[in-house]
Amino acid sequence: MITNHGIATDAWAAIDGDCPISGELVGEEGQLELGVRTASLHLVCSESGLRNLVAVATEVLDEMDHART
């Protein structure tokens, strides 16, 4: 990923059914936390970014459902 400062980062989180997930609206941003404070991944999303995340997650979940049938 190219940024204004030339720094690229990559992060991932393994999310299972027991993974704590929380979210809140802060100003005009949706802030999501995957995991717990000492070991978590934070996502800060605009409304359109959050809608895109939900749409893609829904598509992948549909694929998982179809793969089981």
mmCIF file with all atom_site columns, C-alpha atoms in Angstrom:
data_model
loop_
_atom_site.group_PDB
_atom_site.id
_atom_site.type_symbol
_atom_site.label_atom_id
_atom_site.label_alt_id
_atom_site.label_comp_id
_atom_site.label_asym_id
_atom_site.label_entity_id
_atom_site.label_seq_id
_atom_site.pdbx_PDB_ins_code
_atom_site.Cartn_x
_atom_site.Cartn_y
_atom_site.Cartn_z
_atom_site.occupancy
_atom_site.B_iso_or_equiv
_atom_site.pdbx_formal_charge
_atom_site.auth_seq_id
_atom_site.auth_comp_id
_atom_site.auth_asym_id
_atom_site.auth_atom_id
_atom_site.pdbx_PDB_model_num
ATOM 1  C CA . MET A 1 1  ? 0.000   0.000   0.000  1.00 0.00 ? 1  MET A CA 1
ATOM 2  C CA . ILE A 1 2  ? 1.404   3.385   -0.964 1.00 0.00 ? 2  ILE A CA 1
ATOM 3  C CA . THR A 1 3  ? 0.696   6.222   1.435  1.00 0.00 ? 3  THR A CA 1
ATOM 4  C CA . ASN A 1 4  ? 1.516   9.918   1.518  1.00 0.00 ? 4  ASN A CA 1
ATOM 5  C CA . HIS A 1 5  ? 4.412   9.143   3.841  1.00 0.00 ? 5  HIS A CA 1
ATOM 6  C CA . GLY A 1 6  ? 5.665   6.088   1.951  1.00 0.00 ? 6  GLY A CA 1
ATOM 7  C CA . ILE A 1 7  ? 4.778   3.719   4.800  1.00 0.00 ? 7  ILE A CA 1
ATOM 8  C CA . ALA A 1 8  ? 2.994   0.465   4.063  1.00 0.00 ? 8  ALA A CA 1
ATOM 9  C CA . THR A 1 9  ? 1.316   -1.631  6.722  1.00 0.00 ? 9  THR A CA 1
ATOM 10 C CA . ASP A 1 10 ? -0.432  -4.963  6.733  1.00 0.00 ? 10 ASP A CA 1
ATOM 11 C CA . ALA A 1 11 ? -2.500  -6.444  9.533  1.00 0.00 ? 11 ALA A CA 1
ATOM 12 C CA . TRP A 1 12 ? -4.792  -9.401  9.904  1.00 0.00 ? 12 TRP A CA 1
ATOM 13 C CA . ALA A 1 13 ? -6.986  -10.978 12.544 1.00 0.00 ? 13 ALA A CA 1
ATOM 14 C CA . ALA A 1 14 ? -8.364  -14.505 12.776 1.00 0.00 ? 14 ALA A CA 1
ATOM 15 C CA . ILE A 1 15 ? -12.034 -14.152 13.666 1.00 0.00 ? 15 ILE A CA 1
ATOM 16 C CA . ASP A 1 16 ? -13.969 -17.132 14.983 1.00 0.00 ? 16 ASP A CA 1
ATOM 17 C CA . GLY A 1 17 ? -17.338 -17.336 16.697 1.00 0.00 ? 17 GLY A CA 1
ATOM 18 C CA . ASP A 1 18 ? -15.813 -16.476 20.077 1.00 0.00 ? 18 ASP A CA 1
ATOM 19 C CA . CYS A 1 19 ? -13.940 -13.355 18.912 1.00 0.00 ? 19 CYS A CA 1
ATOM 20 C CA . PRO A 1 20 ? -15.239 -10.264 20.677 1.00 0.00 ? 20 PRO A CA 1
ATOM 21 C CA . ILE A 1 21 ? -16.407 -7.662  18.154 1.00 0.00 ? 21 ILE A CA 1
ATOM 22 C CA . SER A 1 22 ? -17.632 -4.250  19.210 1.00 0.00 ? 22 SER A CA 1
ATOM 23 C CA . GLY A 1 23 ? -18.477 -1.063  17.397 1.00 0.00 ? 23 GLY A CA 1
ATOM 24 C CA . GLU A 1 24 ? -19.578 2.476   17.969 1.00 0.00 ? 24 GLU A CA 1
ATOM 25 C CA . LEU A 1 25 ? -20.370 5.644   16.088 1.00 0.00 ? 25 LEU A CA 1
ATOM 26 C CA . VAL A 1 26 ? -17.809 8.377   16.762 1.00 0.00 ? 26 VAL A CA 1
ATOM 27 C CA . GLY A 1 27 ? -18.713 11.588  15.003 1.00 0.00 ? 27 GLY A CA 1
ATOM 28 C CA . GLU A 1 28 ? -19.397 10.503  11.436 1.00 0.00 ? 28 GLU A CA 1
ATOM 29 C CA . GLU A 1 29 ? -17.190 7.379   11.559 1.00 0.00 ? 29 GLU A CA 1
ATOM 30 C CA . GLY A 1 30 ? -18.024 3.816   12.451 1.00 0.00 ? 30 GLY A CA 1
ATOM 31 C CA . GLN A 1 31 ? -15.292 2.408   14.685 1.00 0.00 ? 31 GLN A CA 1
ATOM 32 C CA . LEU A 1 32 ? -15.024 -1.366  15.008 1.00 0.00 ? 32 LEU A CA 1
ATOM 33 C CA . GLU A 1 33 ? -12.789 -3.329  17.378 1.00 0.00 ? 33 GLU A CA 1
ATOM 34 C CA . LEU A 1 34 ? -11.991 -6.982  16.691 1.00 0.00 ? 34 LEU A CA 1
ATOM 35 C CA . GLY A 1 35 ? -10.567 -8.711  19.758 1.00 0.00 ? 35 GLY A CA 1
ATOM 36 C CA . VAL A 1 36 ? -9.806  -7.173  23.121 1.00 0.00 ? 36 VAL A CA 1
ATOM 37 C CA . ARG A 1 37 ? -7.889  -4.022  24.008 1.00 0.00 ? 37 ARG A CA 1
ATOM 38 C CA . THR A 1 38 ? -4.542  -5.739  24.582 1.00 0.00 ? 38 THR A CA 1
ATOM 39 C CA . ALA A 1 39 ? -4.727  -7.690  21.319 1.00 0.00 ? 39 ALA A CA 1
ATOM 40 C CA . SER A 1 40 ? -7.147  -6.069  18.918 1.00 0.00 ? 40 SER A CA 1
ATOM 41 C CA . LEU A 1 41 ? -7.521  -4.691  15.434 1.00 0.00 ? 41 LEU A CA 1
ATOM 42 C CA . HIS A 1 42 ? -9.375  -1.404  15.001 1.00 0.00 ? 42 HIS A CA 1
ATOM 43 C CA . LEU A 1 43 ? -11.177 -0.350  11.838 1.00 0.00 ? 43 LEU A CA 1
ATOM 44 C CA . VAL A 1 44 ? -12.299 3.245   11.347 1.00 0.00 ? 44 VAL A CA 1
ATOM 45 C CA . CYS A 1 45 ? -14.809 3.465   8.501  1.00 0.00 ? 45 CYS A CA 1
ATOM 46 C CA . SER A 1 46 ? -16.718 6.155   6.696  1.00 0.00 ? 46 SER A CA 1
ATOM 47 C CA . GLU A 1 47 ? -20.361 5.347   5.995  1.00 0.00 ? 47 GLU A CA 1
ATOM 48 C CA . SER A 1 48 ? -19.551 4.281   2.438  1.00 0.00 ? 48 SER A CA 1
ATOM 49 C CA . GLY A 1 49 ? -16.549 2.269   3.609  1.00 0.00 ? 49 GLY A CA 1
ATOM 50 C CA . LEU A 1 50 ? -18.646 0.450   6.205  1.00 0.00 ? 50 LEU A CA 1
ATOM 51 C CA . ARG A 1 51 ? -21.361 -0.281  3.636  1.00 0.00 ? 51 ARG A CA 1
ATOM 52 C CA . ASN A 1 52 ? -18.692 -1.701  1.317  1.00 0.00 ? 52 ASN A CA 1
ATOM 53 C CA . LEU A 1 53 ? -17.268 -3.863  4.139  1.00 0.00 ? 53 LEU A CA 1
ATOM 54 C CA . VAL A 1 54 ? -20.729 -5.232  4.949  1.00 0.00 ? 54 VAL A CA 1
ATOM 55 C CA . ALA A 1 55 ? -21.454 -5.929  1.266  1.00 0.00 ? 55 ALA A CA 1
ATOM 56 C CA . VAL A 1 56 ? -18.206 -7.829  0.732  1.00 0.00 ? 56 VAL A CA 1
ATOM 57 C CA . ALA A 1 57 ? -18.595 -9.762  4.010  1.00 0.00 ? 57 ALA A CA 1
ATOM 58 C CA . THR A 1 58 ? -22.145 -10.706 2.971  1.00 0.00 ? 58 THR A CA 1
ATOM 59 C CA . GLU A 1 59 ? -20.907 -11.977 -0.408 1.00 0.00 ? 59 GLU A CA 1
ATOM 60 C CA . VAL A 1 60 ? -18.231 -14.121 1.249  1.00 0.00 ? 60 VAL A CA 1
ATOM 61 C CA . LEU A 1 61 ? -20.740 -15.468 3.786  1.00 0.00 ? 61 LEU A CA 1
ATOM 62 C CA . ASP A 1 62 ? -23.101 -16.389 0.932  1.00 0.00 ? 62 ASP A CA 1
ATOM 63 C CA . GLU A 1 63 ? -20.225 -18.258 -0.754 1.00 0.00 ? 63 GLU A CA 1
ATOM 64 C CA . MET A 1 64 ? -19.540 -20.143 2.503  1.00 0.00 ? 64 MET A CA 1
ATOM 65 C CA . ASP A 1 65 ? -23.232 -21.090 2.760  1.00 0.00 ? 65 ASP A CA 1
ATOM 66 C CA . HIS A 1 66 ? -23.329 -22.328 -0.853 1.00 0.00 ? 66 HIS A CA 1
ATOM 67 C CA . ALA A 1 67 ? -20.103 -24.325 -0.401 1.00 0.00 ? 67 ALA A CA 1
ATOM 68 C CA . ARG A 1 68 ? -21.758 -26.324 2.405  1.00 0.00 ? 68 ARG A CA 1
ATOM 69 C CA . THR A 1 69 ? -24.735 -27.345 0.269  1.00 0.00 ? 69 THR A CA 1
#
